[in-house]
Amino acid sequence: MIHPVRWQGDHVSLIDQTRLPVAEVWIRCDTWQEVAAAIRHMQVRGAPAIGAAAAMGMALAARPIAADSTLNPLDALLAAQQGLAATRPTAVNLFWALERMTRRAVAAGSSGSDWATVLTEEACLIHDEDVAMCRAIGDFGAGLLPAGARILTHCNAGALATAGYGTALGVVRSAHAQGKVSLVYVDETRPWMQGARLTAWELRQEGIEHRLIADNMAGHFLHRGAIDCVIVGADRIAANGDVANKIGTYSVAVLAKENGIPFFVAAPSSTLDLSLTTGDGIPIEERSEDEVTHLAGHRIAPEGTRAMNPAFDVTPARYVSAIITEAGVMRPPYEASLATVAGARLKATT
Amino acid sequence: MIHPVRWQGDHVSLIDQTRLPVAEVWIRCDTWQEVAAAIRHMQVRGAPAIGAAAAMGMALAARPIAADSTLNPLDALLAAQQGLAATRPTAVNLFWALERMTRRAVAAGSSGSDWATVLTEEACLIHDEDVAMCRAIGDFGAGLLPAGARILTHCNAGALATAGYGTALGVVRSAHAQGKVSLVYVDETRPWMQGARLTAWELRQEGIEHRLIADNMAGHFLHRGAIDCVIVGADRIAANGDVANKIGTYSVAVLAKENGIPFFVAAPSSTLDLSLTTGDGIPIEERSEDEVTHLAGHRIAPEGTRAMNPAFDVTPARYVSAIITEAGVMRPPYEASLATVAGARLKATT
């Protein structure tokens, strides 16, 4: 199982997710600016993986601060935080990790002299916690699945989208280890093809039986009784249980509900944004039209065709059967159940 | 406006829809076998266009029959009918056109000597009737749209999918001529990209404002109130109003209903199959896995990835707000309303 974001003593290694599955290329980041560029260009993607990478970016930012006495330490660190925060707007794990890193630095004193050490420790802690949370999510989620489960997933919420193991695919991994998975339907997930490129790659490595489908086929298979449950990840979850996730998630959720099939969201508590009462306040990233008019560098549509490209959508909580967190399986009403997750987390970190 | 299927005196010309929008290439068919190959390879596609092309294929088949006295005329004609019928299973217009051609031949006598003439006339009649039906559908449908309509369509039910003018896009054309269309959302329609390649091409030629979206974005825009109605074509409609159409149509219909947005199907009476009481009996074509794992010749998924590729799905009648035919706008209960369309057609042709 892959760990896509790695601390290497004095730099960060990331597997370039824009090149998979054709090539397995690792990129080296020596500065926070290089980490920010990798997030912006989706060489690292997936809400928890972005959080872990950004934390390591802050650890890289601390190194020149300690070495350069002309810098105001906090200003320099906040500049790095701001630069990393400006990369992508929707996933909240990014902001969560950055704020945690700055809090840790401030707690270590204002001189910045210890920051390289403590922020490296904190970034590695965030990384390792994420893997542990994914394993817990996987085990809680596996308990929800029937024997011989036929599972639909959308996008990639796998090891590649996290520090390792995955959220939605973490559930699939744990259930597979228990012999419970019969087939995984993989939505290809246009325009960026995370399903076809990344989820299919992970499932193939694990030897988990799967079939790739176009996004518009999921409804057909849900309607025909070919799927027992849907599991997806999340980029941000509001206090009421509304879920922002990859574009197309809302459609799958509606189609699951219409056909009486459970729709599960798997996410660590770092994905919760209890400052938002509903999903209406979640900013939706708009990406380049070229991602829709082109595929793998090839133009699909006539020259000059305009496109729209929202990268995420918001699934109202009423379509969500359960939210699987590292603290257990949360059920509606989510205002109450998600508050207990946040409370448990707060207790664990103070 | 394009006429994609043309009788040229002694052969048939078809615009190669596998090459659009990159190149506008016309292919020449001198035999029914060449027409059958063009249908099988989707160089001509769209239920009414397939019907018109197949009718012309039968007219081509009649020519050697008249010239070769060693042939049993009816056997030779039925062999052509069978060969053309074996190309694609879902669209019923194909079988409808072939049966009409054979009936016309039989009515002209058993010697086959006149068949080239009468079948050419009949094929051209089917072609011209289809254009006229599309125009009637367009005008009936335009009456359903609000001023400033923002319309979602899936696949290509345009001039390219018919003898000319289109069914769903016929409605868009007529409404545009009345100044009623503000924007058309075009589902790209994986895996074959009929929306991105063909619908965008037609709308661009007509100067109708449009935006290309990935299939999985349609639900997001329906949910956000950005779309006033959905219009699609059909490949076969059962007596109860269940509609077989391009894969993904069912999903759009469910998402429209969930959001209180009308879902219209536009199709000529040749698309009705009243021999089927429900859509359960409609055969769904399964196409090559390569169409999903590849795009434009490029592999998207890891080597060896398996895929599923149903080319159509069935939308239950309860999701269909109205079926727009050349005889008018049919409303539920469809058993009754569609029977009147078939009755009117029977009367017109006898």
XYZ file of C-alpha atoms in Angstrom:
700
model
C 0.000 0.000 0.000
C 1.337 3.365 -1.018
C 2.162 6.364 1.190
C 1.953 9.177 -1.359
C 3.350 11.967 0.872
C 6.683 11.299 2.608
C 8.961 13.288 4.901
C 12.556 12.566 3.867
C 14.611 14.214 6.612
C 15.147 17.499 4.773
C 12.608 17.442 1.964
C 9.223 16.033 0.986
C 8.580 13.335 -1.624
C 5.248 13.155 -3.425
C 4.124 10.649 -6.022
C 3.010 12.702 -9.031
C -0.675 11.847 -9.342
C -0.980 13.628 -12.669
C 1.297 10.964 -14.189
C -0.401 7.850 -12.796
C -1.154 5.191 -13.955
C 1.114 5.641 -16.976
C 4.238 6.440 -14.933
C 5.212 6.287 -11.250
C 7.211 9.462 -10.814
C 8.204 10.899 -7.422
C 8.759 14.607 -7.117
C 10.999 16.292 -4.574
C 9.948 19.470 -2.725
C 12.638 21.409 -0.834
C 10.513 24.498 -0.102
C 6.943 25.270 0.932
C 6.509 27.001 -2.403
C 7.233 23.745 -4.207
C 4.680 21.958 -2.022
C 2.124 24.686 -2.780
C 2.752 24.290 -6.510
C 2.298 20.501 -6.241
C -1.062 20.994 -4.477
C -2.201 23.599 -6.987
C -1.308 21.377 -9.944
C -2.924 18.339 -8.316
C 0.315 16.360 -8.240
C -0.879 15.678 -4.702
C -4.677 15.632 -4.275
C -7.322 14.230 -1.937
C -8.334 16.193 1.154
C -6.293 14.310 3.822
C -3.226 13.978 1.556
C -3.327 17.718 0.885
C -3.505 18.318 4.640
C -0.449 16.124 5.293
C 1.510 17.692 2.421
C 0.671 21.213 3.582
C 1.817 20.360 7.123
C 5.137 19.185 5.698
C 5.276 22.404 3.666
C 5.070 24.345 6.954
C 7.907 22.232 8.358
C 9.985 23.127 5.300
C 9.095 26.819 5.800
C 10.484 26.692 9.360
C 14.005 25.817 8.185
C 15.066 29.160 6.598
C 13.313 31.014 9.454
C 15.719 29.463 11.979
C 18.686 30.212 9.730
C 17.879 33.820 8.839
C 17.889 36.293 11.737
C 16.660 39.173 9.523
C 13.226 37.526 9.189
C 10.348 38.154 11.567
C 9.633 34.484 12.415
C 5.856 34.696 12.777
C 5.426 36.885 9.685
C 7.494 34.442 7.656
C 5.535 31.450 8.936
C 2.189 33.152 8.313
C 3.298 33.988 4.766
C 3.920 30.299 4.182
C 0.557 29.439 5.762
C -1.184 31.970 3.529
C 0.616 30.753 0.415
C -0.257 27.125 1.108
C -3.876 28.045 1.980
C -4.327 29.846 -1.346
C -3.775 26.682 -3.387
C -7.230 25.079 -3.312
C -10.414 26.320 -1.622
C -12.758 23.392 -0.966
C -11.025 20.732 1.155
C -10.968 21.887 4.772
C -8.199 19.493 5.893
C -5.761 21.911 4.266
C -6.798 24.806 6.539
C -7.122 22.503 9.537
C -3.539 21.229 9.124
C -2.092 24.705 8.511
C -3.757 26.159 11.606
C -2.619 23.245 13.720
C 0.963 23.767 12.542
C 0.921 27.493 13.320
C -0.582 26.844 16.764
C 2.187 24.317 17.436
C 4.871 26.814 16.394
C 3.463 29.587 18.556
C 3.260 27.199 21.520
C 7.000 26.471 21.064
C 7.919 30.119 21.480
C 8.267 33.188 19.285
C 11.939 33.032 18.323
C 11.453 30.415 15.631
C 14.682 28.694 16.620
C 12.938 25.426 17.556
C 10.304 25.512 14.852
C 12.122 23.337 12.336
C 12.253 20.555 14.902
C 8.769 20.872 16.397
C 7.044 21.452 13.069
C 8.769 18.443 11.545
C 7.530 16.376 14.484
C 4.029 17.826 14.168
C 3.857 17.222 10.399
C 4.958 13.604 10.839
C 2.380 13.270 13.616
C -0.376 14.578 11.332
C 0.787 12.088 8.696
C 0.836 9.124 11.049
C -2.437 10.093 12.722
C -4.061 10.204 9.306
C -2.969 6.659 8.498
C -4.248 5.507 11.901
C -7.565 7.330 11.389
C -7.942 5.719 7.967
C -7.406 2.256 9.467
C -10.009 2.966 12.145
C -12.426 4.259 9.487
C -11.764 1.143 7.438
C -12.580 -1.159 10.314
C -15.721 0.714 11.384
C -16.881 0.887 7.766
C -16.260 -2.780 7.030
C -18.764 -3.609 9.754
C -21.483 -1.899 7.714
C -21.035 -4.056 4.628
C -22.903 -7.249 3.826
C -21.064 -10.431 2.863
C -20.232 -10.470 -0.842
C -20.637 -6.704 -1.035
C -20.856 -5.035 -4.425
C -19.668 -1.494 -3.783
C -19.767 1.652 -5.916
C -17.188 4.379 -5.326
C -16.659 7.748 -6.971
C -13.351 9.565 -7.458
C -10.353 8.325 -5.463
C -10.609 8.296 -1.682
C -7.792 5.792 -1.422
C -4.279 5.593 -0.058
C -3.329 8.159 -2.697
C -5.870 10.667 -1.321
C -4.628 10.309 2.262
C -1.367 9.687 4.066
C -2.059 6.016 3.358
C -4.771 3.308 3.437
C -7.595 5.648 2.326
C -11.035 6.562 3.599
C -13.637 5.081 1.230
C -11.000 2.666 -0.121
C -9.857 2.111 3.465
C -13.309 0.633 4.094
C -12.939 -1.446 0.931
C -9.451 -2.601 2.038
C -10.651 -3.627 5.504
C -13.735 -5.365 4.113
C -11.590 -7.132 1.494
C -9.256 -8.372 4.252
C -12.367 -9.848 5.888
C -13.359 -11.542 2.612
C -16.495 -9.440 2.285
C -15.951 -7.684 -1.066
C -17.239 -9.285 -4.228
C -16.897 -6.383 -6.685
C -16.093 -2.661 -6.724
C -17.684 -0.467 -9.389
C -15.278 2.388 -10.119
C -16.766 5.629 -11.498
C -14.185 7.003 -13.917
C -14.771 10.523 -12.510
C -14.504 13.002 -15.318
C -12.918 15.367 -15.960
C -9.791 14.420 -14.058
C -10.341 10.642 -14.178
C -9.354 9.937 -10.583
C -11.408 6.730 -10.690
C -10.038 5.387 -13.965
C -6.461 6.443 -13.247
C -6.014 6.193 -9.476
C -8.717 4.010 -7.900
C -8.344 1.344 -10.591
C -4.544 1.462 -10.014
C -4.910 0.952 -6.259
C -7.498 -1.821 -6.514
C -5.377 -3.605 -9.085
C -2.360 -3.501 -6.758
C -4.470 -4.939 -3.931
C -6.013 -7.618 -6.125
C -9.548 -6.432 -5.379
C -12.010 -7.310 -8.146
C -13.317 -4.179 -9.865
C -14.944 -2.843 -13.005
C -14.480 0.619 -14.432
C -17.666 2.415 -15.544
C -18.396 5.822 -17.022
C -19.942 8.172 -14.449
C -23.266 8.160 -16.279
C -23.579 4.357 -15.896
C -23.748 4.348 -12.083
C -27.491 5.104 -12.021
C -28.186 2.224 -14.400
C -26.386 -0.289 -12.175
C -27.963 1.117 -8.985
C -31.383 0.780 -10.616
C -30.705 -2.771 -11.795
C -29.871 -3.998 -8.292
C -26.205 -4.615 -9.117
C -24.846 -2.504 -6.247
C -25.304 -3.022 -2.485
C -23.871 0.251 -1.210
C -22.023 3.411 -2.197
C -18.934 4.643 -0.319
C -17.222 7.948 -1.043
C -14.781 10.256 0.717
C -15.314 13.930 1.555
C -13.517 17.242 1.187
C -15.525 19.113 3.811
C -18.475 18.208 6.023
C -20.678 20.898 7.580
C -22.171 20.659 11.085
C -25.504 19.399 9.723
C -23.864 16.581 7.739
C -23.923 18.223 4.296
C -20.921 16.816 2.401
C -18.722 18.536 -0.167
C -16.955 15.982 -2.333
C -15.819 15.463 -5.921
C -18.268 16.670 -8.574
C -20.770 13.899 -9.294
C -21.094 12.750 -5.684
C -24.454 14.495 -5.298
C -25.825 12.661 -8.337
C -24.696 9.279 -7.040
C -26.241 10.031 -3.629
C -29.622 10.939 -5.146
C -29.581 7.830 -7.344
C -28.681 5.625 -4.371
C -31.514 7.027 -2.257
C -33.997 6.705 -5.131
C -33.128 3.007 -5.317
C -33.056 2.352 -1.568
C -29.288 1.744 -1.460
C -27.162 3.016 1.454
C -24.844 5.918 0.721
C -21.847 6.120 3.095
C -19.308 8.913 3.488
C -15.915 7.962 4.977
C -13.777 10.789 6.368
C -11.495 11.603 9.295
C -12.548 14.250 11.831
C -10.118 16.687 10.162
C -12.694 16.907 7.346
C -15.373 18.319 9.669
C -16.000 22.051 9.489
C -18.406 22.685 12.342
C -18.056 26.448 11.790
C -20.472 25.970 8.878
C -24.038 25.127 9.878
C -24.841 23.810 6.383
C -23.032 22.990 3.160
C -24.272 26.192 1.511
C -21.212 28.017 2.846
C -18.648 25.629 1.348
C -16.700 27.317 -1.465
C -16.744 25.253 -4.661
C -13.547 25.392 -6.689
C -14.021 26.223 -10.378
C -11.224 24.776 -12.500
C -10.088 25.419 -16.062
C -12.521 24.823 -18.937
C -9.725 22.975 -20.716
C -10.095 20.031 -18.318
C -13.566 19.428 -19.812
C -12.880 20.246 -23.464
C -9.687 18.175 -23.438
C -8.626 14.790 -22.129
C -5.003 13.748 -21.749
C -4.021 16.730 -23.869
C -6.447 15.858 -26.674
C -9.230 18.215 -27.638
C -12.587 16.420 -27.534
C -14.973 19.278 -28.327
C -14.974 21.633 -31.327
C -12.419 24.439 -31.225
C -13.737 27.365 -29.203
C -16.309 25.355 -27.227
C -16.963 26.857 -23.789
C -17.334 24.590 -20.751
C -18.136 24.714 -17.054
C -15.967 22.911 -14.531
C -17.019 22.923 -10.875
C -14.622 20.513 -9.161
C -16.930 19.649 -6.252
C -20.590 19.522 -5.323
C -22.493 19.478 -2.050
C -24.624 16.483 -1.083
C -27.347 17.435 1.407
C -27.246 15.383 4.606
C -30.657 13.813 3.893
C -29.020 11.607 1.244
C -26.237 10.415 3.561
C -26.988 7.126 5.362
C -23.959 7.380 7.676
C -20.650 9.195 8.043
C -17.827 6.812 8.952
C -15.156 8.537 11.087
C -12.221 7.310 13.152
C -14.468 7.749 16.203
C -17.149 5.434 14.827
C -20.161 5.411 12.516
C -22.180 8.612 12.804
C -25.897 8.553 11.996
C -28.492 11.298 11.598
C -29.205 13.676 13.175
C -25.667 14.740 12.303
C -25.727 17.969 14.332
C -25.574 15.763 17.433
C -23.419 12.875 16.226
C -20.764 15.005 14.496
C -20.491 17.237 17.581
C -19.451 14.197 19.615
C -16.694 13.390 17.070
C -15.365 16.939 17.272
C -15.573 16.818 21.058
C -13.634 13.540 21.219
C -10.971 14.959 18.947
C -10.642 18.160 20.976
C -10.205 16.075 24.131
C -7.546 13.891 22.481
C -5.459 16.862 21.325
C -5.584 18.971 24.519
C -28.364 22.430 -40.926
C -26.864 19.111 -41.880
C -28.565 16.104 -43.498
C -26.214 13.310 -42.419
C -27.742 10.524 -44.573
C -28.159 11.229 -48.318
C -29.424 9.258 -51.293
C -27.181 10.094 -54.251
C -28.968 8.424 -57.198
C -26.985 5.181 -57.077
C -25.270 5.233 -53.688
C -25.628 6.586 -50.168
C -23.478 9.300 -48.597
C -23.008 9.443 -44.817
C -21.049 11.963 -42.797
C -18.608 9.918 -40.695
C -19.675 10.688 -37.122
C -16.636 8.945 -35.669
C -14.465 11.684 -37.218
C -16.450 14.747 -36.084
C -15.677 17.388 -34.901
C -12.030 17.043 -35.940
C -12.798 16.283 -39.592
C -15.877 16.407 -41.838
C -15.487 13.279 -43.923
C -18.258 11.816 -46.087
C -18.266 8.102 -46.773
C -19.796 6.418 -49.805
C -21.839 3.203 -49.551
C -22.590 1.313 -52.771
C -23.965 -1.834 -51.116
C -26.211 -2.697 -48.186
C -23.212 -4.385 -46.573
C -21.352 -1.079 -46.540
C -24.353 0.602 -44.938
C -24.517 -2.164 -42.316
C -20.820 -1.698 -41.537
C -21.303 2.063 -41.166
C -24.155 1.472 -38.687
C -22.178 -1.121 -36.741
C -19.142 1.166 -36.468
C -21.314 4.141 -35.497
C -20.248 6.182 -38.518
C -23.998 6.778 -38.682
C -25.773 6.764 -35.292
C -28.930 8.069 -33.673
C -32.126 6.046 -33.873
C -33.913 7.935 -36.701
C -30.696 8.355 -38.731
C -30.040 4.626 -38.450
C -33.589 3.983 -39.667
C -33.141 6.223 -42.710
C -29.714 4.742 -43.511
C -31.030 1.184 -43.215
C -33.939 2.015 -45.547
C -31.428 3.273 -48.113
C -29.434 0.099 -47.560
C -32.513 -1.891 -48.575
C -32.854 0.272 -51.692
C -29.224 -0.538 -52.538
C -29.942 -4.247 -51.946
C -32.749 -4.152 -54.517
C -30.408 -3.167 -57.350
C -28.465 -6.466 -57.818
C -31.722 -8.381 -57.256
C -33.242 -6.787 -60.360
C -30.054 -7.434 -62.338
C -29.441 -11.056 -61.347
C -32.104 -13.550 -62.436
C -30.444 -16.430 -60.575
C -31.401 -14.857 -57.211
C -34.639 -15.587 -55.413
C -35.743 -11.963 -55.003
C -37.465 -12.260 -51.611
C -34.697 -14.426 -50.138
C -32.094 -11.918 -51.267
C -34.069 -9.001 -49.861
C -34.667 -10.776 -46.548
C -30.949 -11.532 -46.308
C -30.231 -7.819 -46.601
C -32.941 -7.064 -44.042
C -31.434 -9.588 -41.662
C -27.911 -8.297 -42.172
C -28.945 -4.717 -41.546
C -31.055 -5.723 -38.516
C -28.082 -7.483 -36.914
C -26.044 -4.292 -36.642
C -27.407 -2.768 -33.424
C -30.112 -4.091 -31.076
C -31.621 -1.220 -29.098
C -33.015 1.450 -31.432
C -36.339 0.253 -32.826
C -36.423 2.699 -35.758
C -33.991 0.339 -37.485
C -36.410 -2.605 -37.395
C -39.368 -0.362 -38.140
C -37.707 1.011 -41.295
C -36.552 -2.420 -42.485
C -40.014 -3.947 -42.080
C -41.633 -1.041 -43.859
C -39.215 -1.471 -46.781
C -39.896 -5.209 -47.084
C -43.665 -4.634 -46.927
C -43.337 -2.055 -49.709
C -41.324 -4.479 -51.846
C -43.809 -7.300 -51.374
C -46.677 -4.964 -52.215
C -44.919 -4.131 -55.523
C -44.881 -7.777 -56.612
C -42.646 -10.787 -56.153
C -40.438 -10.545 -59.261
C -38.163 -7.880 -57.767
C -37.935 -6.122 -61.108
C -39.517 -2.912 -59.765
C -37.955 -3.022 -56.334
C -35.004 -0.790 -57.053
C -37.409 1.954 -58.095
C -40.051 1.529 -55.397
C -37.559 0.974 -52.584
C -35.580 4.045 -53.592
C -38.804 6.030 -53.469
C -39.739 4.510 -50.127
C -36.312 5.153 -48.590
C -36.400 8.776 -49.715
C -39.940 9.028 -48.320
C -38.762 7.684 -44.943
C -35.948 10.235 -45.030
C -38.175 13.173 -45.890
C -40.903 12.098 -43.463
C -38.305 12.000 -40.718
C -37.242 15.579 -41.385
C -40.892 16.661 -41.420
C -41.575 14.770 -38.155
C -38.567 16.434 -36.540
C -39.828 19.864 -37.540
C -43.262 19.073 -36.094
C -41.637 17.765 -32.894
C -39.547 20.926 -32.716
C -42.562 23.168 -32.979
C -44.671 21.213 -30.466
C -41.736 21.077 -28.065
C -40.880 24.758 -28.328
C -44.339 25.503 -26.974
C -43.398 23.761 -23.729
C -40.400 25.962 -22.994
C -40.383 29.140 -20.921
C -38.886 32.383 -22.236
C -35.119 32.473 -21.687
C -35.032 28.703 -21.279
C -31.899 27.067 -19.877
C -32.007 23.540 -21.268
C -29.991 20.421 -20.445
C -29.557 17.748 -23.108
C -27.761 14.407 -23.039
C -26.074 12.671 -25.979
C -26.866 13.945 -29.469
C -30.481 13.920 -30.592
C -29.756 16.472 -33.271
C -29.757 16.740 -37.046
C -26.905 14.222 -37.001
C -29.068 11.648 -35.173
C -31.966 11.977 -37.625
C -32.468 12.627 -41.322
C -32.129 16.309 -40.358
C -33.231 18.957 -37.809
C -33.188 16.584 -34.831
C -35.601 15.585 -32.099
C -34.356 17.038 -28.779
C -32.200 19.521 -30.709
C -35.142 20.054 -33.060
C -37.005 21.442 -30.061
C -33.961 23.582 -29.227
C -33.751 24.789 -32.868
C -37.441 25.736 -32.991
C -37.289 27.417 -29.584
C -34.118 29.280 -30.611
C -35.872 30.518 -33.763
C -38.557 31.920 -31.438
C -35.894 33.642 -29.315
C -36.686 31.473 -26.307
C -33.319 29.780 -25.620
C -30.869 31.394 -23.263
C -28.407 28.530 -22.717
C -27.998 24.825 -23.512
C -26.042 22.629 -21.094
C -24.430 19.827 -23.107
C -23.608 16.588 -21.273
C -20.392 15.300 -22.831
C -21.852 11.759 -22.856
C -19.087 9.305 -22.098
C -17.859 7.002 -23.373
C -18.520 7.978 -26.953
C -18.680 11.751 -26.345
C -21.700 12.418 -28.571
C -22.410 15.582 -26.581
C -18.886 16.997 -26.635
C -18.249 15.996 -30.242
C -21.595 16.223 -32.005
C -24.087 18.321 -30.042
C -21.497 21.035 -29.382
C -20.658 20.976 -33.113
C -24.310 21.430 -34.142
C -25.061 24.159 -31.595
C -21.937 26.034 -32.632
C -23.004 25.946 -36.275
C -26.437 27.318 -35.316
C -25.000 29.995 -33.043
C -26.960 28.722 -30.042
C -25.289 29.587 -26.717
C -24.096 26.448 -24.929
C -21.728 25.110 -22.308
C -20.156 21.680 -22.260
C -20.237 19.834 -18.922
C -19.057 16.428 -17.741
C -21.967 14.026 -17.263
C -21.468 13.988 -13.504
C -22.011 17.790 -13.309
C -25.631 17.734 -14.534
C -27.030 16.914 -11.085
C -25.119 19.803 -9.520
C -26.604 22.316 -11.983
C -30.108 20.839 -11.690
C -29.830 21.127 -7.905
C -28.555 24.700 -8.054
C -31.569 25.901 -10.087
C -29.471 26.608 -13.189
C -31.608 24.482 -15.531
C -35.293 24.938 -16.466
C -35.891 21.676 -18.301
C -34.241 18.576 -19.721
C -34.845 17.382 -23.304
C -33.475 14.123 -24.678
C -34.180 11.841 -27.617
C -35.084 8.151 -27.487
C -34.032 4.868 -29.064
C -37.164 2.918 -28.164
C -40.318 3.744 -26.223
C -42.511 0.990 -24.770
C -46.314 1.152 -24.642
C -46.278 2.360 -21.032
C -43.892 5.240 -21.805
C -40.680 3.639 -20.521
C -37.859 5.127 -22.605
C -34.623 3.490 -23.743
C -32.020 6.103 -24.573
C -28.263 6.706 -24.316
C -26.665 5.478 -21.093
C -26.952 8.203 -18.461
C -30.458 9.300 -19.453
C -32.015 7.480 -16.485
C -29.712 9.329 -14.079
C -30.587 12.714 -15.541
C -34.294 11.880 -15.356
C -34.098 10.925 -11.668
C -32.090 14.063 -10.875
C -34.582 16.251 -12.753
C -37.551 14.763 -10.899
C -35.778 15.081 -7.534
C -35.354 18.781 -8.237
C -38.840 19.399 -9.668
C -37.584 20.083 -13.195
C -39.501 18.806 -16.237
C -37.923 15.958 -18.192
C -39.039 15.791 -21.831
C -38.431 13.049 -24.389
C -38.615 14.053 -28.070
C -39.070 11.260 -30.601
C -40.952 10.437 -33.806
C -43.646 7.753 -33.785
C -41.166 5.390 -35.485
C -39.469 5.141 -32.064
C -42.580 3.638 -30.429
C -42.569 -0.090 -29.843
C -46.087 -0.834 -28.656
C -45.360 -4.571 -28.830
C -43.539 -4.105 -25.511
C -45.772 -3.341 -22.555
C -42.833 -2.012 -20.492
C -39.188 -1.090 -21.001
C -38.033 -4.309 -19.317
C -38.146 -6.089 -22.663
C -35.881 -3.631 -24.491
C -32.507 -5.219 -25.322
C -29.583 -3.126 -24.058
C -26.528 -3.166 -26.303
C -23.251 -3.967 -24.545
C -20.292 -2.435 -26.339
C -16.547 -2.997 -26.117
C -14.761 -2.410 -22.791
C -12.130 -0.480 -24.727
C -14.560 2.404 -25.220
C -14.432 2.968 -21.441
C -10.768 2.211 -20.762
C -9.669 4.360 -23.713
C -10.571 7.738 -25.136
C -9.638 8.843 -28.624
C -7.240 5.907 -28.831
C -5.520 6.765 -25.538
C -5.578 4.369 -22.636
C -6.930 6.100 -19.500
C -7.002 3.207 -17.023
C -4.164 0.901 -15.972
C -3.270 -1.850 -18.440
C -5.570 -4.830 -17.983
C -8.383 -2.897 -16.279
C -11.788 -4.458 -16.949
C -14.805 -2.256 -17.662
C -18.541 -2.444 -18.256
C -20.153 -0.631 -21.157
C -23.933 -0.729 -21.521
C -24.717 1.709 -24.340
C -28.281 2.487 -23.234
C -30.469 2.538 -20.159
C -34.213 2.510 -19.574
C -35.958 5.439 -17.897
C -39.239 4.394 -16.261
C -42.229 6.399 -17.482
C -42.835 7.900 -14.024
C -39.818 10.174 -14.559
C -40.988 11.402 -17.983
C -42.996 14.653 -17.887
C -44.044 14.427 -21.545
C -43.167 12.686 -24.804
C -43.044 15.108 -27.717
C -44.022 13.420 -30.990
C -44.903 14.673 -34.462
C -48.562 14.142 -33.501
C -48.295 16.423 -30.464
C -47.235 16.405 -26.821
C -48.170 13.139 -25.100
C -48.763 13.151 -21.346
C -49.278 10.355 -18.821
C -50.956 7.942 -18.746
C -48.831 6.972 -21.748
C -50.688 3.722 -22.479
C -53.556 5.880 -23.707
C -51.699 8.835 -25.221
C -49.111 6.783 -27.115
C -51.834 4.512 -28.516
C -53.411 7.553 -30.180
C -50.061 8.449 -31.820
C -49.698 4.933 -33.191
C -53.309 5.001 -34.350
C -52.808 8.306 -36.162
C -49.677 6.958 -37.835
C -51.404 3.749 -38.948
C -54.201 5.818 -40.467
C -51.735 8.066 -42.296
C -49.873 5.149 -43.869
C -52.842 3.018 -44.947
